[in-house]
CSV table of C-alpha atoms in Angstrom, one decimal:
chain,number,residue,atom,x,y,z
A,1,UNK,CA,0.0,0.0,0.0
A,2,UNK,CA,2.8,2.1,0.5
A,3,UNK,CA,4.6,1.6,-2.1
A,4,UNK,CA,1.5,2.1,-4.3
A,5,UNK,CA,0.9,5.2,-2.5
A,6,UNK,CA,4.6,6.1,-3.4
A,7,UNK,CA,4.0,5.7,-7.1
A,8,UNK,CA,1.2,7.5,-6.8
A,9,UNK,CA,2.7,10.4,-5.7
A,10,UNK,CA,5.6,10.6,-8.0
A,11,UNK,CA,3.8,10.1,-10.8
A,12,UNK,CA,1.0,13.2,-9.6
A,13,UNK,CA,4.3,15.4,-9.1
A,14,UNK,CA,5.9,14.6,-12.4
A,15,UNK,CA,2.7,15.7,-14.0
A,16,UNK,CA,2.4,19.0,-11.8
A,17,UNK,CA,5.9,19.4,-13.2
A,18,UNK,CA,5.3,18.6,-16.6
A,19,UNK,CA,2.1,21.2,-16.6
A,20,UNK,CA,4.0,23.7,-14.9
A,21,UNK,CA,7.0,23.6,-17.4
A,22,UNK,CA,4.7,24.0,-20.3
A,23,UNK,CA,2.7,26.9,-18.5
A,24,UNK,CA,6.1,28.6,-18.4
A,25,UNK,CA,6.5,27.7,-22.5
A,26,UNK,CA,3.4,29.2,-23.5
A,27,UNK,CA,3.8,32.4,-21.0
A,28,UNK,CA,7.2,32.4,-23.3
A,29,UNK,CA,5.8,32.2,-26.3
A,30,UNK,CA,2.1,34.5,-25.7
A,31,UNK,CA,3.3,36.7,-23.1
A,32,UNK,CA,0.1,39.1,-22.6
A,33,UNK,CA,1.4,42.0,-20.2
A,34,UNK,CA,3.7,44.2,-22.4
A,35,UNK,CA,2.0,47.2,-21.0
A,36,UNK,CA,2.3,46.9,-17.7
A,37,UNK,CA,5.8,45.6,-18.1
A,38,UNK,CA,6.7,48.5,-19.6
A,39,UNK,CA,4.9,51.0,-17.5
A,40,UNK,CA,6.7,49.3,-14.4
A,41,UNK,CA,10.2,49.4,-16.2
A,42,UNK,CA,8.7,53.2,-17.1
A,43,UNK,CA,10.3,53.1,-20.9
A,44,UNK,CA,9.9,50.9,-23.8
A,45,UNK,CA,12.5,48.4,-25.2
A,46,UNK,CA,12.7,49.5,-29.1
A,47,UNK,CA,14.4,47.1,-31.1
A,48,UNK,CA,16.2,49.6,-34.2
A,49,UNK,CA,18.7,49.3,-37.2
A,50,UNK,CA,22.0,49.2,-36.4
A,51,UNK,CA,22.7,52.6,-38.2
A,52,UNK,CA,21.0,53.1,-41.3
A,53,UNK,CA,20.3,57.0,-41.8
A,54,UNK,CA,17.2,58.7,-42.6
A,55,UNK,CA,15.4,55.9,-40.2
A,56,UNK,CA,18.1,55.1,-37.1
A,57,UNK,CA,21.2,56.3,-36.4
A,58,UNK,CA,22.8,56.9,-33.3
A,59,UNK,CA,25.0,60.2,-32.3
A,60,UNK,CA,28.9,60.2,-30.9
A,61,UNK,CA,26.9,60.6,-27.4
A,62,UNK,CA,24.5,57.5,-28.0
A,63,UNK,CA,21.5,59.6,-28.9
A,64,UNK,CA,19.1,58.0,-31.4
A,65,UNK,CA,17.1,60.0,-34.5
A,66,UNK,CA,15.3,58.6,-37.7
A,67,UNK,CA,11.5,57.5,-38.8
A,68,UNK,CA,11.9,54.3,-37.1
A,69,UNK,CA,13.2,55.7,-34.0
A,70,UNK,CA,10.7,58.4,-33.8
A,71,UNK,CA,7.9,56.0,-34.1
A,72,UNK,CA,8.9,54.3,-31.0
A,73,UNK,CA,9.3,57.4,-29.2
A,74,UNK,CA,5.5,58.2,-30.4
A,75,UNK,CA,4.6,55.1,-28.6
A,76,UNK,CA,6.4,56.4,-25.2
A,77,UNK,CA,4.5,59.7,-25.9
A,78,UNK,CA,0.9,57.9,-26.2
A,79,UNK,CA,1.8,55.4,-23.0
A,80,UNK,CA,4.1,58.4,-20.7
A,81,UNK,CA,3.5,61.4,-22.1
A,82,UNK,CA,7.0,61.6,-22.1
A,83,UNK,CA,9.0,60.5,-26.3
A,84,UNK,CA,12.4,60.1,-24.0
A,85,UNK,CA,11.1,57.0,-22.2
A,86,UNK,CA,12.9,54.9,-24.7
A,87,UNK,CA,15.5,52.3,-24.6
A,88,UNK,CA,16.8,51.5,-27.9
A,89,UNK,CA,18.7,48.2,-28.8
A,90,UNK,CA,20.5,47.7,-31.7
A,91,UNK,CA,19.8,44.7,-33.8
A,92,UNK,CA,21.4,42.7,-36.7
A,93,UNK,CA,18.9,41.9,-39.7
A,94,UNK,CA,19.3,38.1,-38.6
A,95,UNK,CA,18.5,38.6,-34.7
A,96,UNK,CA,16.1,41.2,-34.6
A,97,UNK,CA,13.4,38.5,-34.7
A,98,UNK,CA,14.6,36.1,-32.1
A,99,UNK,CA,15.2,39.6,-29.7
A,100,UNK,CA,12.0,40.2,-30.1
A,101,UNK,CA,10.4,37.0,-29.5
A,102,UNK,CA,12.6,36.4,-26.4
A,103,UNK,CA,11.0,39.7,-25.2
A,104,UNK,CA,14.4,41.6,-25.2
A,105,UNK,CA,12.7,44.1,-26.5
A,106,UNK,CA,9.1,45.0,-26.7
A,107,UNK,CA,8.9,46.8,-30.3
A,108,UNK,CA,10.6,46.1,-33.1
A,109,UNK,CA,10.8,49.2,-35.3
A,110,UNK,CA,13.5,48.3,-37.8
A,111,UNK,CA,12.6,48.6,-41.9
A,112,UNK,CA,11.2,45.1,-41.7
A,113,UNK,CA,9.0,43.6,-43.9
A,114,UNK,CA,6.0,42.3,-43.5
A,115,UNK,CA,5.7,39.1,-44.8
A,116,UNK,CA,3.0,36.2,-44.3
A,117,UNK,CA,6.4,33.6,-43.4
A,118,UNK,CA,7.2,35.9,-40.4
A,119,UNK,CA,4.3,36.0,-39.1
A,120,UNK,CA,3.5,32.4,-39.4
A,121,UNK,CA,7.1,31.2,-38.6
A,122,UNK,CA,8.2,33.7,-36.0
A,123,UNK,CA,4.6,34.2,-34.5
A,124,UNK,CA,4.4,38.1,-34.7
A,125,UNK,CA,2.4,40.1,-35.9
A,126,UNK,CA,3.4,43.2,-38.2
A,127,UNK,CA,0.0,45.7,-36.9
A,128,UNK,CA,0.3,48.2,-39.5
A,129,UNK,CA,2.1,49.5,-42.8
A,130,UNK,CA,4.6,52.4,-41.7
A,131,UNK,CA,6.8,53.0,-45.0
A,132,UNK,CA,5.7,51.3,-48.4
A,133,UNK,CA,8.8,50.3,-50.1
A,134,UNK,CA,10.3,48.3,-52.9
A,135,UNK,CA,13.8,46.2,-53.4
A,136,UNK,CA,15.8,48.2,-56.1
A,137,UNK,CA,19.4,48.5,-57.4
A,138,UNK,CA,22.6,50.5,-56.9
A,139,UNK,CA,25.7,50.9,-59.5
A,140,UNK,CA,28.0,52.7,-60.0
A,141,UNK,CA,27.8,55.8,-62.1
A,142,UNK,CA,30.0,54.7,-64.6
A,143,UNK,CA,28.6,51.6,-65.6
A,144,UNK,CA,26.2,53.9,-67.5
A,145,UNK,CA,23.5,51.5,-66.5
A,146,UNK,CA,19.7,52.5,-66.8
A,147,UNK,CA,17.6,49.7,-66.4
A,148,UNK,CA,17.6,46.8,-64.3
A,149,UNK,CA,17.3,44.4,-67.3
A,150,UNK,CA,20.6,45.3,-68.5
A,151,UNK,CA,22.5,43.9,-65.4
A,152,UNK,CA,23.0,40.3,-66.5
A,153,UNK,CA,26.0,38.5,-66.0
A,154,UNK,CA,26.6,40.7,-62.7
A,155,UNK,CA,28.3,40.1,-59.6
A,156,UNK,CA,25.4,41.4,-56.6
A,157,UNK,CA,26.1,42.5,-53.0
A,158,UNK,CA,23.7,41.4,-50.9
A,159,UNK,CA,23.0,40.6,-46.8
A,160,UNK,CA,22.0,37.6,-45.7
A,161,UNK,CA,18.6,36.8,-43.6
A,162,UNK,CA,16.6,38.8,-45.8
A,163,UNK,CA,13.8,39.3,-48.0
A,164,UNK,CA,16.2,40.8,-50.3
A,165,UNK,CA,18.0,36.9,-51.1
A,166,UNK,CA,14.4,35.3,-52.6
A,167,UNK,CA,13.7,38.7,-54.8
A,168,UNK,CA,16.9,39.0,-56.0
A,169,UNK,CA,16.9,35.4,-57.5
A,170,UNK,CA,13.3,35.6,-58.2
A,171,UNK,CA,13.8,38.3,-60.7
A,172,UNK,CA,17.0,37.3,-62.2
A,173,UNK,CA,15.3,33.7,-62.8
A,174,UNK,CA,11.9,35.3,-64.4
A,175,UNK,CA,14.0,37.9,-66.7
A,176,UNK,CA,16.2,34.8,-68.0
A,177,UNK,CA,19.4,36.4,-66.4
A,178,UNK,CA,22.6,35.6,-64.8
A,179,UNK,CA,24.5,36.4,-61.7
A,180,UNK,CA,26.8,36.0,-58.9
A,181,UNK,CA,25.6,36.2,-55.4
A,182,UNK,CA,27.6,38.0,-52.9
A,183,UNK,CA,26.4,37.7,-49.2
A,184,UNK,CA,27.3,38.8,-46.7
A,185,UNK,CA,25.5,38.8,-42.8
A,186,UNK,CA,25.7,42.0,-41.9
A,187,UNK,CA,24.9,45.4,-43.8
A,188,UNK,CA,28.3,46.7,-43.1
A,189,UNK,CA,30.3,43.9,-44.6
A,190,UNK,CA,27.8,44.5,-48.1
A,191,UNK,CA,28.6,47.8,-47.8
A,192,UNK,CA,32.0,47.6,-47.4
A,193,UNK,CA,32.0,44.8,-50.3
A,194,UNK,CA,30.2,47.0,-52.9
A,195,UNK,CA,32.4,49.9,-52.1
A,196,UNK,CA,36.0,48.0,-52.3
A,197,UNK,CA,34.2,47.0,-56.0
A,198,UNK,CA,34.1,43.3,-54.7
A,199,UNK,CA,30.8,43.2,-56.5
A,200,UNK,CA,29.1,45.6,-59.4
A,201,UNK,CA,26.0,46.0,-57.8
A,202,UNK,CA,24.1,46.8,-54.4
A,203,UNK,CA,20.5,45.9,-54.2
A,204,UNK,CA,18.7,46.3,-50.8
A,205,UNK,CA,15.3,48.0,-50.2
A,206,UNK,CA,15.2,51.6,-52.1
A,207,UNK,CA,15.1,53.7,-48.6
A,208,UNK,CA,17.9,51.9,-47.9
A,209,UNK,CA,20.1,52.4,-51.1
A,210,UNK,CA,19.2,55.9,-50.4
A,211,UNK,CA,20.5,56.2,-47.2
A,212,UNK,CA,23.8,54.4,-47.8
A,213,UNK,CA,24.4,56.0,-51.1
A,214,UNK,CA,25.0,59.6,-48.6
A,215,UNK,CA,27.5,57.5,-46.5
A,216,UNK,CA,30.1,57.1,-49.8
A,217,UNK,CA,32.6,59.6,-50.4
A,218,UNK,CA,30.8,60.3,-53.5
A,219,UNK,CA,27.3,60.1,-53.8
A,220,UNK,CA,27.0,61.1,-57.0
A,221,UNK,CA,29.2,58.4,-58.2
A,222,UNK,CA,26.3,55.8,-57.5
A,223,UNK,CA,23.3,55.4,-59.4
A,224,UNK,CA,20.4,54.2,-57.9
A,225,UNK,CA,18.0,52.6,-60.8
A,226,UNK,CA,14.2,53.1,-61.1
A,227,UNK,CA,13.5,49.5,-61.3
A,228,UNK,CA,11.4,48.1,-58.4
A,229,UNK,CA,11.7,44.2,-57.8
A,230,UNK,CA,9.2,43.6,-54.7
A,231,UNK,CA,6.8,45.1,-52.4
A,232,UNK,CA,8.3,45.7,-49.0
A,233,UNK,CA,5.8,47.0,-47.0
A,234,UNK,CA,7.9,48.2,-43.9
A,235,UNK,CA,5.9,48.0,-40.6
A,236,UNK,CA,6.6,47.9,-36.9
A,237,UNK,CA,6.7,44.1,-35.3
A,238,UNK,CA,4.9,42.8,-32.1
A,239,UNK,CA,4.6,39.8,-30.5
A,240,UNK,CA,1.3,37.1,-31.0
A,241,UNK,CA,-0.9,36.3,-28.4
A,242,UNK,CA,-0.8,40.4,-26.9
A,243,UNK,CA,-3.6,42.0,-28.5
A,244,UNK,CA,-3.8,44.8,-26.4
A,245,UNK,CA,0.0,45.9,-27.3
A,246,UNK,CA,-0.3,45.2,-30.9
A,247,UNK,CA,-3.6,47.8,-31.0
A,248,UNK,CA,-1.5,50.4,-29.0
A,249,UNK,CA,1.5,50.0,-31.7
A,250,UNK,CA,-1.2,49.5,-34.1
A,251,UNK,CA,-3.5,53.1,-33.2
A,252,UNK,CA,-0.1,55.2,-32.3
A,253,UNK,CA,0.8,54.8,-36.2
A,254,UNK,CA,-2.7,55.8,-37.4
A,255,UNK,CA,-3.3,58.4,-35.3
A,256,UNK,CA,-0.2,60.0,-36.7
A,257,UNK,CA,-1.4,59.5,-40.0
A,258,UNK,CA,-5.0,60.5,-39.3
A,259,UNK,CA,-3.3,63.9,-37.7
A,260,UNK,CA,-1.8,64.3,-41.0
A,261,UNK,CA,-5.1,64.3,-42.8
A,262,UNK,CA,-6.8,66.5,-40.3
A,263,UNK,CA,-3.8,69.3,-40.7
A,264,UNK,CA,-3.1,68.9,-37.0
A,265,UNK,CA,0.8,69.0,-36.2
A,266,UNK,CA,2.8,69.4,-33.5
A,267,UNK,CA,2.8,73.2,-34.2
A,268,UNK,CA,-1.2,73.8,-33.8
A,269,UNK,CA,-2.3,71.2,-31.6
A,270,UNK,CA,-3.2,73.7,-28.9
A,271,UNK,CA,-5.5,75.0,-31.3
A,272,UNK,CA,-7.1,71.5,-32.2
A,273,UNK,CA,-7.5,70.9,-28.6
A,274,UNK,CA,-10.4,73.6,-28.8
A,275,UNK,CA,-11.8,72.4,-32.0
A,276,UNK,CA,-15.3,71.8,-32.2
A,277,UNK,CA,-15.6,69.2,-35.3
A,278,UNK,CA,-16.0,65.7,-34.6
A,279,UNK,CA,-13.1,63.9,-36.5
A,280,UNK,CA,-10.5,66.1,-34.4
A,281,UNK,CA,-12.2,65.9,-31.1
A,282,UNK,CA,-12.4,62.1,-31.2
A,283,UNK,CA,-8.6,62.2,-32.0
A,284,UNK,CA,-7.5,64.6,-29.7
A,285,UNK,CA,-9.5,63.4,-26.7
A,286,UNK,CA,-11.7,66.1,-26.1
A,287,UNK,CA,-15.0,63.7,-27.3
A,288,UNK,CA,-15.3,60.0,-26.3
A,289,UNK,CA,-13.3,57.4,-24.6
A,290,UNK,CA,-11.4,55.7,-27.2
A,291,UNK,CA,-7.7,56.4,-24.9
A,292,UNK,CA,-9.5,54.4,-22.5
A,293,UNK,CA,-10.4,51.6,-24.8
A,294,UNK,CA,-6.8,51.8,-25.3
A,295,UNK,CA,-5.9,51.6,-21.7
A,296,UNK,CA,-4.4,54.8,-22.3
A,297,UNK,CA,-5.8,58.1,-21.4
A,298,UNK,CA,-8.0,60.9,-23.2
A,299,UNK,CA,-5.1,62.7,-24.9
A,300,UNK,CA,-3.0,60.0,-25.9
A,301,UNK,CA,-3.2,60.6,-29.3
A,302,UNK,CA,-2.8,64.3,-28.6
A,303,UNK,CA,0.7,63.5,-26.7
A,304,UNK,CA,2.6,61.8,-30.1
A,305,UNK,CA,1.1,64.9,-32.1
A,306,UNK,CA,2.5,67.0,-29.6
A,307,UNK,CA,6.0,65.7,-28.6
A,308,UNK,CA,6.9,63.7,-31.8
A,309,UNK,CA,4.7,65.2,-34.7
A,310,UNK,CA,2.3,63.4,-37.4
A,311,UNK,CA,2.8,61.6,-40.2
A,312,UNK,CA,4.3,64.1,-42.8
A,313,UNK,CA,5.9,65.9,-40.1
A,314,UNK,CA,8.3,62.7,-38.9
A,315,UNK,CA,8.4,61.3,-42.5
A,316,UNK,CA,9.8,65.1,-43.8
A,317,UNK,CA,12.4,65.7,-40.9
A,318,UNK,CA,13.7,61.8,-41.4
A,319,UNK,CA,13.5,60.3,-44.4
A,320,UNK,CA,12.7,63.6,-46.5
A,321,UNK,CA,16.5,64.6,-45.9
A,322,UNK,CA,17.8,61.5,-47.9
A,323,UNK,CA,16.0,63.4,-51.5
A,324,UNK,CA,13.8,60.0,-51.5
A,325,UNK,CA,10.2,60.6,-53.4
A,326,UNK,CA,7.2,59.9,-51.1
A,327,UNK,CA,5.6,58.1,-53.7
A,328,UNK,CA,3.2,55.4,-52.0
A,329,UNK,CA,3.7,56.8,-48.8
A,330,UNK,CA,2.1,60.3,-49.3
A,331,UNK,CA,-2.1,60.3,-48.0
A,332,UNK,CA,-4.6,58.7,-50.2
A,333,UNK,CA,-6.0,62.0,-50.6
A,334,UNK,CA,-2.5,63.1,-52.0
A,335,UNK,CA,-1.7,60.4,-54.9
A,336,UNK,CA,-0.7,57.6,-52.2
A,337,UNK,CA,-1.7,55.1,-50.6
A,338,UNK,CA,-1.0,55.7,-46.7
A,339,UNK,CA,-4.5,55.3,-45.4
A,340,UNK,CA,-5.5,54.9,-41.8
A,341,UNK,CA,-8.8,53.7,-40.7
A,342,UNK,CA,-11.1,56.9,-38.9
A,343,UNK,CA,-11.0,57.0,-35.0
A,344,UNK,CA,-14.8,56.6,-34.3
């Protein structure tokens, strides 16, 4: 009897132990209190490019500036009230998922594109479309190149663990073409590569060619083509399993966007705060609850128009600088197609 009663016993605890190991797996894997970890930490963990300008790049003193970097400081703006209650982390292309899934950080907001394979196979979710973009083609100058269909036969600089490897050899295969792959794992090295002439051409995501092509010692030596390859639609990443982060992450970027199409900046938001029309009370705070809904407060959206700017106004002071066309990303109601769904 004892003995039975032993057995017993072990084999209850090694099930207690056996659910308790997998409770700890799934909290892991669909952790569900983002917010309130970060309001107890009182900043957010922002996962960023490495350098990369135009979207992050970090001073001699450590201080951080670009679109991607000022969209995680709207998110500290909508949460604290405060855009410096930020924590950024620097991330390789081919870590920046795995960071984010081990909860080292709690945004990632580093040009990455939104694919249905990441979310699926990382289990993340990418809320919303913050920069429409396309993979394109750098040479130099003197190749006298104008078209991408005349780069056959080339040798291509390219980084590894990225969307850039399957578009690269999907167009070269579908055009009938030729080339040499070049990879590398990290941006610097492809950089480095292209510029040393270890390959005749650099082909990244357009923003980015644009952005590198100001770090060369000649910028005018590099031609970026017109040719677009893929659709990279750009977009902050969350974790699965947290809804009421991702709609935080989600709402921060179209409320900036929605500011944009109301005219509000960070210039007259004073002055929205007293208007009287519907559409810019509801986003400003001063007519229903939606903060709330948010677990935010009233003004949130009024706090990232305030401290960071909309839409236009981070987009301009960012990515404006680098002489890139905003194309796809200016408003729907301005040739594009940035379009944000009305707060109501």
């Amino acid at each position: 009897m004892l003995k039975r009663t032993f057995q017993t016993g072990l084999a209850l605890g090694l099930v207690v132990a056996a659910a308790i190991a997998a409770a700890a797996i799934t909290y892991e894997r669909y952790d569900t209190k983002t917010l309130k970890r970060t309001i107890r930490r009182d900043a957010v963990l922002c996962g960023v490019n490495k350098g990369l300008p135009g979207f992050a790049t970090p001073d001699d003193k450590g201080n951080w500036s670009g679109f991607d970097v000022d969209f995680c400081r709207a998110v500290a703006a909508a949460i604290f009230n405060d855009p410096a209650k930020v924590k950024f982390l620097a991330l390789d292309a081919n870590e920046r998922f795995k960071e984010l899934q081990s909860r080292k950080v709690d945004i990632l907001s580093r040009n990455s594109t939104w694919s249905m394979s990441r979310e699926t196979g990382y289990e993340l979710y990418f809320p919303a479309v913050a920069y429409y973009d396309g993979q394109g083609f750098m040479v130099p100058a003197s190749r006298k190149v104008d078209t991408a269909v005349e780069l056959d036969g080339s040798k291509v600089c390219v980084q590894d663990g990225t969307t850039t490897l399957l578009n690269l050899a999907d167009y070269f295969r579908a055009n009938n073409m030729k080339y040499t792959e070049v990879k590398f794992g990290k941006l610097d090295e492809v950089v480095a590569a292209y510029k040393d002439g270890r390959c005749d051409i650099f082909t990244a995501d357009a923003s980015q060619l644009y952005a590198l092509r100001q770090t060369m010692g000649k910028p005018a030596d590099h031609t970026i083509l017109p040719d677009l390859i893929s659709k990279e639609p750009l977009a902050p990443v969350v974790r699965q399993r947290d809804d009421d982060w991702m709609m935080i992450v989600k709402w921060t970027l179209y409320a900036m966007i929605n500011a944009e199409e109301l005219g509000i900046t960070s210039q007259n938001i004073d002055e929205a705060l007293k208007s009287k029309k519907p559409d810019v009370m509801r986003l400003v705070g001063t007519e229903g609850a939606y903060g709330e809904e948010l677990g935010l407060s009233k003004d949130w959206a009024a706090r990232i128009i305030r401290h960071v700017g909309n839409y236009g106004e981070v987009y301009d002071r960012n990515v404006g600088k680098l002489g890139i066309p905003r194309g796809l990303n200016q408003l729907w109601s301005n040739g594009g197609i940035q379009y944000a769904p009305p707060i109501r």
